[in-house]
Coordinates of C-alpha atoms in Angstrom, one line a residue:
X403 CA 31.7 -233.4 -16.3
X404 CA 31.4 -233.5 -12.6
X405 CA 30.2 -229.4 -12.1
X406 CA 29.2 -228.7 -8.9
X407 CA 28.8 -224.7 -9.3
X408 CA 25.3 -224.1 -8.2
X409 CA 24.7 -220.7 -9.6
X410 CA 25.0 -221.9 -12.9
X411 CA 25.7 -225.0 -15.0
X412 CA 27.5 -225.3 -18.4
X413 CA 25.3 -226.2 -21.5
X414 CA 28.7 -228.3 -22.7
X415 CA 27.4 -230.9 -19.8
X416 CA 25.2 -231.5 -22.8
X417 CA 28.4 -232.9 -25.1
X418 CA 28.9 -236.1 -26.4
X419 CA 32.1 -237.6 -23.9
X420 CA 34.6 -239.6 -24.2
X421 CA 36.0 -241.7 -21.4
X422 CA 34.0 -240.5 -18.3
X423 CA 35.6 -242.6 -15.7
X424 CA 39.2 -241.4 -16.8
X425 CA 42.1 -240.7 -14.4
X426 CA 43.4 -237.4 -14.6
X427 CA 46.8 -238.5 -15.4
X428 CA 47.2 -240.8 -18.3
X429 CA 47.5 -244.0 -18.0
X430 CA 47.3 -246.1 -14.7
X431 CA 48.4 -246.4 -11.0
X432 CA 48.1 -247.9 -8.0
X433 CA 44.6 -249.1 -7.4
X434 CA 43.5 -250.0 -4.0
X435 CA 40.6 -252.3 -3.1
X436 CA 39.3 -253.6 0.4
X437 CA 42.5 -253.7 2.1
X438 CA 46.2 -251.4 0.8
X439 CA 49.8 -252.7 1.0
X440 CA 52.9 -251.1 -0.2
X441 CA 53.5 -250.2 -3.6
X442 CA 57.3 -250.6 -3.9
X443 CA 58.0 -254.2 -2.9
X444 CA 59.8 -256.4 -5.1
X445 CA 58.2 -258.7 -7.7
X446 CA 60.2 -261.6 -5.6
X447 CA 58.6 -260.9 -2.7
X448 CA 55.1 -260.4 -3.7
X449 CA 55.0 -263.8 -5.6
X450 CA 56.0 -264.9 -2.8
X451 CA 52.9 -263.5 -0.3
X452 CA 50.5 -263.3 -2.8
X453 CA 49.0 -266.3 -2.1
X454 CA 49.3 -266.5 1.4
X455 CA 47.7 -263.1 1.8
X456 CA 45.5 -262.6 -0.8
X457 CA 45.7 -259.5 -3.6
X458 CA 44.7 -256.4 -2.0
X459 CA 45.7 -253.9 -5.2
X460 CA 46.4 -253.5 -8.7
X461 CA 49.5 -251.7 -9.9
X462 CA 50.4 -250.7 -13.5
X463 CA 52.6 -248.5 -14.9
X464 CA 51.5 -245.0 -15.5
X465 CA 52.0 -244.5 -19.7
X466 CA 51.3 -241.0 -20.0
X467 CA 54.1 -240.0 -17.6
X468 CA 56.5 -242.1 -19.8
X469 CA 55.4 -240.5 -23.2
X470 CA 57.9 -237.5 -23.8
X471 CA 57.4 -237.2 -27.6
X472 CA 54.3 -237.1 -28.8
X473 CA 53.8 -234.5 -31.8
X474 CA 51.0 -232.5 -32.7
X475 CA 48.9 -234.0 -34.7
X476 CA 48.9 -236.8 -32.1
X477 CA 48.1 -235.4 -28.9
X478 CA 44.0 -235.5 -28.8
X479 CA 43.8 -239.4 -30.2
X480 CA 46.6 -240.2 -27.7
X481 CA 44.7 -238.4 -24.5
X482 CA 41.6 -240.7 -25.3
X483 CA 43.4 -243.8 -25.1
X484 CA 45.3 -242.7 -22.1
X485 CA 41.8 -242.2 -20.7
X486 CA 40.4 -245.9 -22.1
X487 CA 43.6 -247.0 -19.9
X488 CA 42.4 -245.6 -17.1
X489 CA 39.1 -246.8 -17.5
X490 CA 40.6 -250.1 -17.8
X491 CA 42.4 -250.0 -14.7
X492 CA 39.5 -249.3 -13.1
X493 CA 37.4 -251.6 -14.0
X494 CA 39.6 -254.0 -13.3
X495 CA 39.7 -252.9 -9.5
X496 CA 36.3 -253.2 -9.1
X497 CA 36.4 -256.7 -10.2
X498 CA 39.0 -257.2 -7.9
X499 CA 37.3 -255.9 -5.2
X500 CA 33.6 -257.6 -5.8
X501 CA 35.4 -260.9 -6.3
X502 CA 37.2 -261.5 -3.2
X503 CA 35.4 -264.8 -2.5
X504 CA 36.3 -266.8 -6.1
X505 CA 39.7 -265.3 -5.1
X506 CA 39.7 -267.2 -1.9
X507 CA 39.2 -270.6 -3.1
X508 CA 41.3 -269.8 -6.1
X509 CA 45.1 -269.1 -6.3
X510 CA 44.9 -268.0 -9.8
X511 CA 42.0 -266.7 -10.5
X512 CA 43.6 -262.8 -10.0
X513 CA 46.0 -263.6 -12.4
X514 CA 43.7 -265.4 -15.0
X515 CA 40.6 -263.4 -14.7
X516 CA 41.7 -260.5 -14.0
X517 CA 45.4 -259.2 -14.8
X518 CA 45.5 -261.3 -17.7
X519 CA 42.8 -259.8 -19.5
X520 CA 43.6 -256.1 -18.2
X521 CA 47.1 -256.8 -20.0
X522 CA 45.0 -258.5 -23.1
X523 CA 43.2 -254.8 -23.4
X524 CA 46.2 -252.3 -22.2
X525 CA 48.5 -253.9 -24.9
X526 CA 46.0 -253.4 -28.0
X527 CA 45.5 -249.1 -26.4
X528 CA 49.7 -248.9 -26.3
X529 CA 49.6 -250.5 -29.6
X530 CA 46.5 -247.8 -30.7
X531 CA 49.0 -244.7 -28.9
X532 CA 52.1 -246.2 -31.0
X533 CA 50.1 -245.9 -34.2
X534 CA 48.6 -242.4 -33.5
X535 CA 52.0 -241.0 -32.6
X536 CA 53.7 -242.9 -35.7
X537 CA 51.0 -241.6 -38.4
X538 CA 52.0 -238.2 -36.9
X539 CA 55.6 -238.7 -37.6
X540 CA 57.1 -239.1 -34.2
X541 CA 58.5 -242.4 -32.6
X542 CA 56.1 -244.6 -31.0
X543 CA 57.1 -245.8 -27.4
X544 CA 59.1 -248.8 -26.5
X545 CA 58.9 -251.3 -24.4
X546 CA 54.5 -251.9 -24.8
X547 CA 54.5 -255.4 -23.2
X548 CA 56.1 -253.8 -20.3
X549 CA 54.0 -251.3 -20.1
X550 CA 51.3 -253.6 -20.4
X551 CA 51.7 -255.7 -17.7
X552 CA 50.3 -254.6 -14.1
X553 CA 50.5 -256.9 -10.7
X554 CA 48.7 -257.8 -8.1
X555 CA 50.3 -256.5 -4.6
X556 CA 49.8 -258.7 -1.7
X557 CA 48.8 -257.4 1.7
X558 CA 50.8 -256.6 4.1
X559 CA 50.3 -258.2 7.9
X560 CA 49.4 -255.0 10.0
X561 CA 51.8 -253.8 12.9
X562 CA 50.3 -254.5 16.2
X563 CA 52.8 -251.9 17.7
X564 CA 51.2 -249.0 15.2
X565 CA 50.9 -245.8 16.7
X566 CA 47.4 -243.3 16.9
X567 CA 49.0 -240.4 14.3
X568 CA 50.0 -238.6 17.1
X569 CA 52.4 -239.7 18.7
X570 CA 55.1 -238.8 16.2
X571 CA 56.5 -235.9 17.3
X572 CA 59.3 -237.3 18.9
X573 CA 61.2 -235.1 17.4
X574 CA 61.2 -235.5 14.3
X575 CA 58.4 -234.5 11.9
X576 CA 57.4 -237.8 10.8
X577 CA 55.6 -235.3 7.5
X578 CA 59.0 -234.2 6.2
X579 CA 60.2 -237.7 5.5
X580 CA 59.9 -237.2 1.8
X581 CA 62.9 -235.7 1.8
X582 CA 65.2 -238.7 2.7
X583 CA 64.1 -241.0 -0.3
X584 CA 60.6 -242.6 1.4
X585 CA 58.4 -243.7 -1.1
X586 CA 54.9 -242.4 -0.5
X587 CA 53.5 -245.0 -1.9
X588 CA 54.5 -247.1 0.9
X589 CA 54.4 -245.3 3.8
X590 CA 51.3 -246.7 4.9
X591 CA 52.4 -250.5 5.0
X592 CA 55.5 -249.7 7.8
X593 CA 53.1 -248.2 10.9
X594 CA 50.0 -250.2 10.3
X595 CA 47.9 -251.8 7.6
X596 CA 45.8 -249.5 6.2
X597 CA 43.7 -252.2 4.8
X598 CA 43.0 -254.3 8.0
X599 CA 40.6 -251.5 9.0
X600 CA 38.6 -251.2 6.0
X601 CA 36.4 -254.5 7.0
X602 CA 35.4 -253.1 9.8
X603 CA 35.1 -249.1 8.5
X604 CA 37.4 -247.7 11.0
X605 CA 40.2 -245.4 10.5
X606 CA 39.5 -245.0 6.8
X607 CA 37.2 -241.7 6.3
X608 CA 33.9 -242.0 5.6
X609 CA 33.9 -243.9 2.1
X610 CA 36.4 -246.8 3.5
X611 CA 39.0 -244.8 1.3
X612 CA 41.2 -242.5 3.3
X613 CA 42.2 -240.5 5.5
X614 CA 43.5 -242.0 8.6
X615 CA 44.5 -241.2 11.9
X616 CA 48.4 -241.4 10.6
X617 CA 47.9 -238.4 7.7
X618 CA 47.7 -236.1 10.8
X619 CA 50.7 -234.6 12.7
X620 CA 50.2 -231.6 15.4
X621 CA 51.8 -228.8 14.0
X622 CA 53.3 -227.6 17.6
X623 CA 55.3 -230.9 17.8
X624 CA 56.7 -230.2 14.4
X625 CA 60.3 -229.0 13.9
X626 CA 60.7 -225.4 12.1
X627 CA 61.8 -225.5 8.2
X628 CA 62.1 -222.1 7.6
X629 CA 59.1 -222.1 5.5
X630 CA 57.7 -224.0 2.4
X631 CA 60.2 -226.3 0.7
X632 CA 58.3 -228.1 -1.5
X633 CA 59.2 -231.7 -2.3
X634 CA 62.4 -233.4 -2.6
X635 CA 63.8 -230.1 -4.3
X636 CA 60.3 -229.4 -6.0
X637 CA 58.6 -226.4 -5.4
X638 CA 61.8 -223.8 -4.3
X639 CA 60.8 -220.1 -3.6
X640 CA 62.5 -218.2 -7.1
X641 CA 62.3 -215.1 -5.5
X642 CA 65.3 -213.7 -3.2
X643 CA 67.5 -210.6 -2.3
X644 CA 69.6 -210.6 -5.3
X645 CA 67.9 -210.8 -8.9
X646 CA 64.2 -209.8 -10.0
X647 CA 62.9 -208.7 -6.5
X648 CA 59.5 -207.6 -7.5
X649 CA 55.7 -209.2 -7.0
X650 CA 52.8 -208.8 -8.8
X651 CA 49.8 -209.8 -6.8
X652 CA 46.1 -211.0 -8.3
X653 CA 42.9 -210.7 -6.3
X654 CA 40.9 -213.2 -7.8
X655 CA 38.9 -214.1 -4.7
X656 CA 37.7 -217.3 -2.9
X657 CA 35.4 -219.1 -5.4
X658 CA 32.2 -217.4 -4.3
X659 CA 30.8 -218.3 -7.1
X660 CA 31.0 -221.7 -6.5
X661 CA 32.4 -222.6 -9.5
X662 CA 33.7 -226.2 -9.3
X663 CA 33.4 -229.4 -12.0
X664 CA 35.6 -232.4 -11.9
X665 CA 37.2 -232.4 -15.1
X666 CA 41.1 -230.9 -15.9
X667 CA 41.2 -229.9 -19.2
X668 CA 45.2 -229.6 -19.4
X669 CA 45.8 -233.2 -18.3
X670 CA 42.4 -234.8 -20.0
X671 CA 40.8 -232.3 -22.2
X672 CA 37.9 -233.6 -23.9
X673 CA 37.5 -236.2 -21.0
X674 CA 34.1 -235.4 -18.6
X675 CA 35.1 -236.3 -14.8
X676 CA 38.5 -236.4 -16.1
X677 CA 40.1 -235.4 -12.6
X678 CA 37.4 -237.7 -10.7
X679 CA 37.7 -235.3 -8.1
X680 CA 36.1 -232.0 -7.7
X681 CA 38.6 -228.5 -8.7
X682 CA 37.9 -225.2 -7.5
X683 CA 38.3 -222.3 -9.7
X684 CA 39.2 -219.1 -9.7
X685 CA 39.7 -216.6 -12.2
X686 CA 38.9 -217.9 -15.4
X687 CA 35.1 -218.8 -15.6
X688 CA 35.0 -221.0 -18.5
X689 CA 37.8 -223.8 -17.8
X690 CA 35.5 -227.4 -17.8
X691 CA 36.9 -230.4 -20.1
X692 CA 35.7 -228.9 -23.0
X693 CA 37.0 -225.7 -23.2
X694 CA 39.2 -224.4 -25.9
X695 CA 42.1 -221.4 -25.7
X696 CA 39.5 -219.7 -27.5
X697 CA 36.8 -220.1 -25.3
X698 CA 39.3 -219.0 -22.2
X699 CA 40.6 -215.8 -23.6
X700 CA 36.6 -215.1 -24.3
X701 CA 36.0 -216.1 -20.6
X702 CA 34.7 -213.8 -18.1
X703 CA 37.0 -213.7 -15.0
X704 CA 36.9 -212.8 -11.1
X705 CA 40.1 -211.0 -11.3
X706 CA 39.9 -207.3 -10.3
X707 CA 42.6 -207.0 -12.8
X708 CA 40.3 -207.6 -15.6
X709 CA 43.1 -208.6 -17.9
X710 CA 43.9 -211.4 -16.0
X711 CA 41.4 -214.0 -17.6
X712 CA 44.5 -216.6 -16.0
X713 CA 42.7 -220.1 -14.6
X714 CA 43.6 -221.0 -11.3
X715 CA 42.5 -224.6 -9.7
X716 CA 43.0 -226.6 -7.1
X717 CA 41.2 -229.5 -5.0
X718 CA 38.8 -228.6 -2.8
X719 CA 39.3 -229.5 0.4
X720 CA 35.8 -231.1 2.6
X721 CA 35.3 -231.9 6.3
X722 CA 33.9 -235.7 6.3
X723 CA 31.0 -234.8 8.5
X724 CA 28.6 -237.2 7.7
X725 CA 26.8 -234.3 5.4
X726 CA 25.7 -234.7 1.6
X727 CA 27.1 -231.8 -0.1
X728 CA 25.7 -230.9 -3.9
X729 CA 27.5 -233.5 -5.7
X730 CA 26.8 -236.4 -3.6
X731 CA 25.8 -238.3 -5.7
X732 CA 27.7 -237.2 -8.6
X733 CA 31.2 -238.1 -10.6
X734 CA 34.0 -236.3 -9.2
X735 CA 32.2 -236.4 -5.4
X736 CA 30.3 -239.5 -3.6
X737 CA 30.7 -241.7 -7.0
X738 CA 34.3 -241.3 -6.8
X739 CA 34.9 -241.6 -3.0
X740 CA 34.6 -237.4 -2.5
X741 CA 31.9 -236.9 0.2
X742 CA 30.9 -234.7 2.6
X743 CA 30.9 -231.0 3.3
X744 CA 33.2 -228.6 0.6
X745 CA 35.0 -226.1 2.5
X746 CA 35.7 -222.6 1.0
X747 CA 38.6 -220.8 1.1
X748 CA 39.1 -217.8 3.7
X749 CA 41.7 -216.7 1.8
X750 CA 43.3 -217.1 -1.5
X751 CA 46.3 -215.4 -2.7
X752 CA 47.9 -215.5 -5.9
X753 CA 51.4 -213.9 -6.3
X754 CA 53.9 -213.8 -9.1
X755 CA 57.8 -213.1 -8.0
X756 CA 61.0 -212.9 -9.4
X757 CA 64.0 -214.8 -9.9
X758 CA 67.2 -215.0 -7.7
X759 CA 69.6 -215.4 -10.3
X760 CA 68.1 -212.6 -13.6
X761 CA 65.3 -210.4 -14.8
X762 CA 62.4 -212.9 -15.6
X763 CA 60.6 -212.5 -19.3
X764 CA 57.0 -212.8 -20.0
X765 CA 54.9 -216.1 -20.2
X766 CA 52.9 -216.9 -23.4
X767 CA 49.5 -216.7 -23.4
X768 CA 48.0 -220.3 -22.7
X769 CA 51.2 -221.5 -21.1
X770 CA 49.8 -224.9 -19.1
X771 CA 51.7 -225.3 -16.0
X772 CA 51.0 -228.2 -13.2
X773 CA 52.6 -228.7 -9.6
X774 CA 52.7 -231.5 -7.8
X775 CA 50.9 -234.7 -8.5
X776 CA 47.3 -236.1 -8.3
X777 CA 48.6 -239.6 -7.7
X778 CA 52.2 -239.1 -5.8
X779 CA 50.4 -241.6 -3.3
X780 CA 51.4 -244.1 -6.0
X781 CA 53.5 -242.6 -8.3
X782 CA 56.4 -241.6 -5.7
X783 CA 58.1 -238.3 -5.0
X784 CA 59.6 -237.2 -8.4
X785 CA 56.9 -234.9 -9.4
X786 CA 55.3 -234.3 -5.8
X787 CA 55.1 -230.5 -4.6
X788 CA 53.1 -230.0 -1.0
X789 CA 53.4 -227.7 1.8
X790 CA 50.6 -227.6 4.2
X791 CA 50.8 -225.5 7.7
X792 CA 49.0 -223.4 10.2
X793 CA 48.8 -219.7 10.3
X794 CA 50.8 -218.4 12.9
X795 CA 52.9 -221.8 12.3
X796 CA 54.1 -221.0 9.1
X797 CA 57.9 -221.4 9.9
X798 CA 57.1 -225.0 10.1
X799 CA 55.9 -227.4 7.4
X800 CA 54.5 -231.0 6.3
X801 CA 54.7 -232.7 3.1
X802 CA 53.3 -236.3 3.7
X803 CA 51.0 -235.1 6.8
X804 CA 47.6 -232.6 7.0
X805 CA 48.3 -230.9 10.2
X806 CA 46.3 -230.7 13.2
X807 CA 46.1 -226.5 13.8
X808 CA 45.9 -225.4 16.9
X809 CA 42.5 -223.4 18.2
X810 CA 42.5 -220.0 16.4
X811 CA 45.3 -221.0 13.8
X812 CA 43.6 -222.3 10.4
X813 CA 44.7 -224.6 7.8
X814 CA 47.5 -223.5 4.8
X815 CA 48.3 -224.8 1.8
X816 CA 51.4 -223.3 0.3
X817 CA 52.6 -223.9 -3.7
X818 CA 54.9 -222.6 -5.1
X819 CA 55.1 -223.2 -9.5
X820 CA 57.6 -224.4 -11.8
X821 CA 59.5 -220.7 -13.1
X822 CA 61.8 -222.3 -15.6
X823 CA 60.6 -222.3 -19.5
X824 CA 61.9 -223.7 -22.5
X825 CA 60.7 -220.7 -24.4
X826 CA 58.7 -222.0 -27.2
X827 CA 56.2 -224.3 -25.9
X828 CA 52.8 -223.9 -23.9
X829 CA 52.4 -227.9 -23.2
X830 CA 54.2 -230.8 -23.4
X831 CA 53.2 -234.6 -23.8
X832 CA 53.4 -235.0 -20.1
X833 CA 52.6 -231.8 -19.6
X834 CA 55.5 -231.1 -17.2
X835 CA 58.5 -231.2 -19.7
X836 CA 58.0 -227.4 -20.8
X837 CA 58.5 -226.3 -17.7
X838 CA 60.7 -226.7 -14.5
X839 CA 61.8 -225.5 -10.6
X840 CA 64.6 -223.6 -10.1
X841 CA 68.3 -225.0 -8.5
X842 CA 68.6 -224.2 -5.3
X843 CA 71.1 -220.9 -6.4
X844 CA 67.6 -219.4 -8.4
X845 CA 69.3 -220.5 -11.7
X846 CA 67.3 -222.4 -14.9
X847 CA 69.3 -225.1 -16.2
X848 CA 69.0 -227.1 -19.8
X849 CA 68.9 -223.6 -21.3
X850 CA 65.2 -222.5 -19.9
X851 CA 64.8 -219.0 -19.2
X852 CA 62.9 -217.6 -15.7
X853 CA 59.5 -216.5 -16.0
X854 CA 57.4 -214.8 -12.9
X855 CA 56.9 -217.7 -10.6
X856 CA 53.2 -218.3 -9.0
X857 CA 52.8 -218.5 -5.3
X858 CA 49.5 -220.1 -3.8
X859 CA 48.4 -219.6 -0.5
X860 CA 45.2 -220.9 0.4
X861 CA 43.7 -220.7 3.9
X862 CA 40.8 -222.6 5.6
X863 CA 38.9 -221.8 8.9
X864 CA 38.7 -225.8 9.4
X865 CA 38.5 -227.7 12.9
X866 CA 41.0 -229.7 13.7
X867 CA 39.1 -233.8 13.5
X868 CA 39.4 -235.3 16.8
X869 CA 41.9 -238.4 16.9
X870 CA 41.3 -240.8 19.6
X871 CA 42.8 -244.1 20.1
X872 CA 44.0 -244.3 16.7
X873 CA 40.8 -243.2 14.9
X874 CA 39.9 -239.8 13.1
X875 CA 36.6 -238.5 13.4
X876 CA 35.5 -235.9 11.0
X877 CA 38.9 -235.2 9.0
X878 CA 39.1 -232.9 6.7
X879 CA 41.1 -233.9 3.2
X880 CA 41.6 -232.9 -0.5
X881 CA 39.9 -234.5 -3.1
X882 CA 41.5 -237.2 -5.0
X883 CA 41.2 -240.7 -6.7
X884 CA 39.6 -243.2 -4.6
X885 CA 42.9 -245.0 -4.9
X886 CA 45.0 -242.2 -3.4
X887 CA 43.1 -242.8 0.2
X888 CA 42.9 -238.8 0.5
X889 CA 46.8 -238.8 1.2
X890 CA 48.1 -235.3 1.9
X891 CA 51.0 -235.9 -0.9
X892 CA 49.0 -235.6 -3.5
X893 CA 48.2 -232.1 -3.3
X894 CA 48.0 -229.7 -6.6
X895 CA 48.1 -227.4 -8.5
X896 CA 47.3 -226.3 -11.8
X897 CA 47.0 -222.6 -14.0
X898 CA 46.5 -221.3 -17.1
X899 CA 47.9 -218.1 -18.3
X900 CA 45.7 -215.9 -19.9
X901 CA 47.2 -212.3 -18.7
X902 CA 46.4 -210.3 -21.7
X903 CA 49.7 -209.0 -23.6
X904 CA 49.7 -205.5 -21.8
X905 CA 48.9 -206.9 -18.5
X906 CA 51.3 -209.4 -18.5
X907 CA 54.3 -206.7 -19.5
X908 CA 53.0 -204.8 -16.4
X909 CA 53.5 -207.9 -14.2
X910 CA 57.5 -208.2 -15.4
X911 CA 58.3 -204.8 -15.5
X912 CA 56.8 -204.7 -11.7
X913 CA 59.1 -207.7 -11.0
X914 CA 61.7 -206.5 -12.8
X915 CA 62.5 -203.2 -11.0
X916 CA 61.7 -204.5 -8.0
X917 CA 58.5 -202.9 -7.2
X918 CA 55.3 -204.5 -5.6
X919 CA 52.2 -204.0 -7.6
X920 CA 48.5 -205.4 -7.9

């Protein structure tokens, strides 16, 4: 299952697994291979270069996020073939990427070798999920074939004219674009080719896979927001001076136990390496792919407040010095594109605030709640939720951008949670419908009622990497897919509430009154 925690290691890496290689989001994406070109061209136009420059990626729809009904009785057969999709993907990009020379002196080979039997074996899973959801009595997606089917992107030519990363503060932070439409997924084809470089390993991290010179902006050129804002309305601070004006903060500490694995057990339970990138974790002791409610409320926990036994989790974030760390050589680090030396936390601080608009009520224990999105690189903006900054700096934020902190300032990474319920469920089939952010006024709509909304801040004593005529040395980056290229968007965040009943009416009635408690 990927653990890296080296003071101790779970018997359940002893389990039987299913679906090792999975994604931790069901069902596919964008996958890159020795050259990247945007995802969000039209089918028109990539027919049209596909021969002329060669496939450089894979892209297929991503089923899990499109299955908003799936009962019960349905969900653990349905996250197993969501992970054999993912495994399909993937090994479908490696054969696009270790076949580059039959593709050369063959104009369909991609098509015929290669997408058409990745859509031979995605159509018989979507027709295995259908079943499983239709034996349980719901209503079995629409539109398989479609689903199906993934393309070949074409790569783009790369911009001669492309800038060092730098140089865009001109005023205008080029890391807050996500909030006039820009896709994410694209952003890398319009300033240069990110793929261009990976022949020759430059610009492209230390595993050919991310990040470059162009995910860094200086955070002194960058123009003041006010503070986090999340993504394209994702991500809005609840709290205010009207409403529930309380805070209940955790102390949880900084992982010094080390406790890491690359599993998620909310998005692939049952599914080793099911994140294929390595979590920290805080609180909650027992969380790996395996774990069950039960074995969380029996968990111990690094809370002060011992009855918060809450999970809290997060990609690490690693320098790219050139140094093996303990799971070099493992799933979730070098055997997923994750290498080089894990960086703890400085600080870590988990708060819980109120709502603008009304008292907030309690959360149920196990309530699953996930921010932002593990492949927003691909996937677009819609469910993407990142803030990173610089202490002292803090007024001024990137989405789409790591920032380059001046000396004596350290890295930030701001989240702020979904605070909107629906009152009566602890998941849902995407595992994002349960839950939502607040309007911009504080309020909940579709009838959801406010719950205490969680507030991350993590800080890192990181050096800034050294950019110098348009290539990073030593970068520091979160973990993620290979595919993502370490892109700053996809940032996350997940937790799991297991407050026990007493504490948890503490926390609201702290909130509540407007008092600030620990």
């Amino acid at each position: 299952m990927g653990r890296t925690n080296r003071k101790r290691r779970s018997t359940l890496a002893n389990r039987a697994i299913a679906a090792s290689a999975a994604l931790a989001l069901g069902g596919g994406g964008l996958l890159a291979a020795n050259i990247y070109a945007s995802a969000g061209e039209e089918n028109s136009q990539q027919n049209a270069q596909t021969t002329a420059a060669g496939v450089a990626t894979i892209k297929c729809p991503d089923v899990g996020q499109q299955l908003t009904d799936v009962p019960d009785g349905a969900r653990q057969g349905v996250d197993q073939e969501l992970a054999k999709l993912d495994q399909q993907v993937t090994e479908a990009y490696k054969r696009l990427a270790d076949t580059r020379q039959a593709q050369a002196g063959d104009s369909g080979y991609v098509d015929n070798a290669i997408l058409g039997p990745l859509k031979s074996k995605r159509t018989a899973t979507i027709d295995r999920i259908g079943i499983n959801i239709r034996n349980a009595g719901g209503q079995p997606p629409q539109g398989a074939e479609q689903m199906a089917q993934c393309e070949g992107v074409p790569a783009e030519q790369p911009d001669p004219a492309a800038g060092d990363g730098q140089d865009q503060a001109d005023g205008q932070d080029q890391g807050q674009d996500q909030g006039d439409g820009q896709d994410q997924g694209q952003d890398q084809g319009d300033g240069q080719d990110q793929g261009q470089d990976q022949g020759d390993g430059q610009d492209q991290g230390q595993e050919g896979n991310g990040p470059v010179a162009d995910d860094f902006q200086d955070i002194t050129q960058v123009q003041p927001t006010g503070g986090p804002q999340g993504v394209d309305g994702n991500g809005l601070a609840a709290n205010g001076d009207s409403g529930s004006q309380g805070t209940f903060t955790t102390n949880c500490g900084t992982n010094e136990n080390e406790n890491r694995n690359s599993d998620n057990v909310i998005v692939a339970p049952g599914v080793s390496n099911g994140a294929q990138h390595q979590h920290d974790y805080v609180g909650n002791q027992a969380n790996d792919a395996f774990a069950s409610d039960e074995d969380l409320a029996n968990g111990d926990t690094t809370c002060e407040n011992q009855g918060d036994k809450s999970s809290y989790f997060w990609p690490v974030l690693r320098v790219q010095d050139g140094q093996d760390d303990i799971d070099a050589n493992a799933p979730g680090g070098g055997q997923d594109g994750n290498v080089g030396t894990i960086i703890q936390a400085s600080e870590a601080q988990l708060k819980f605030v109120g709502n603008k608009q009304s008292d907030v009520t309690a959360m149920p224990e196990a309530l699953r709640i996930i921010t932002g999105d593990a492949k927003a690189f691909v996937n677009g903006n819609g469910n993407a939720n990142t803030n990173w900054s610089c202490t002292g700096f803090e007024d001024r934020q990137l989405t789409d951008k790591y920032p380059l902190c001046p000396e004596g300032s350290s890295v930030v990474r701001t989240t702020n949670f979904q605070s909107c319920w629906d009152g009566q469920n602890i998941d849902s089939a995407n595992h994002r419908d349960h839950v939502d952010f607040v309007n911009e006024d504080g309020s909940c709509s579709n009838g959801f009622q406010a719950i205490p909304q969680l507030q991350v801040r993590l800080v890192y004593d990181v050096d800034a990497p050294q950019i110098q005529n348009g290539q990073v040395q030593n970068p520091f980056a979160v973990d993620s897919f290979p595919d993502q290229l370490h892109k700053p968007i996809t940032d996350h965040n997940d937790f799991i509430n297991f407050f026990n009943e007493e504490t948890m009416n503490q926390v609201v009635d702290c909130i509540n009154s407007g008092q600030d408690c620990q």
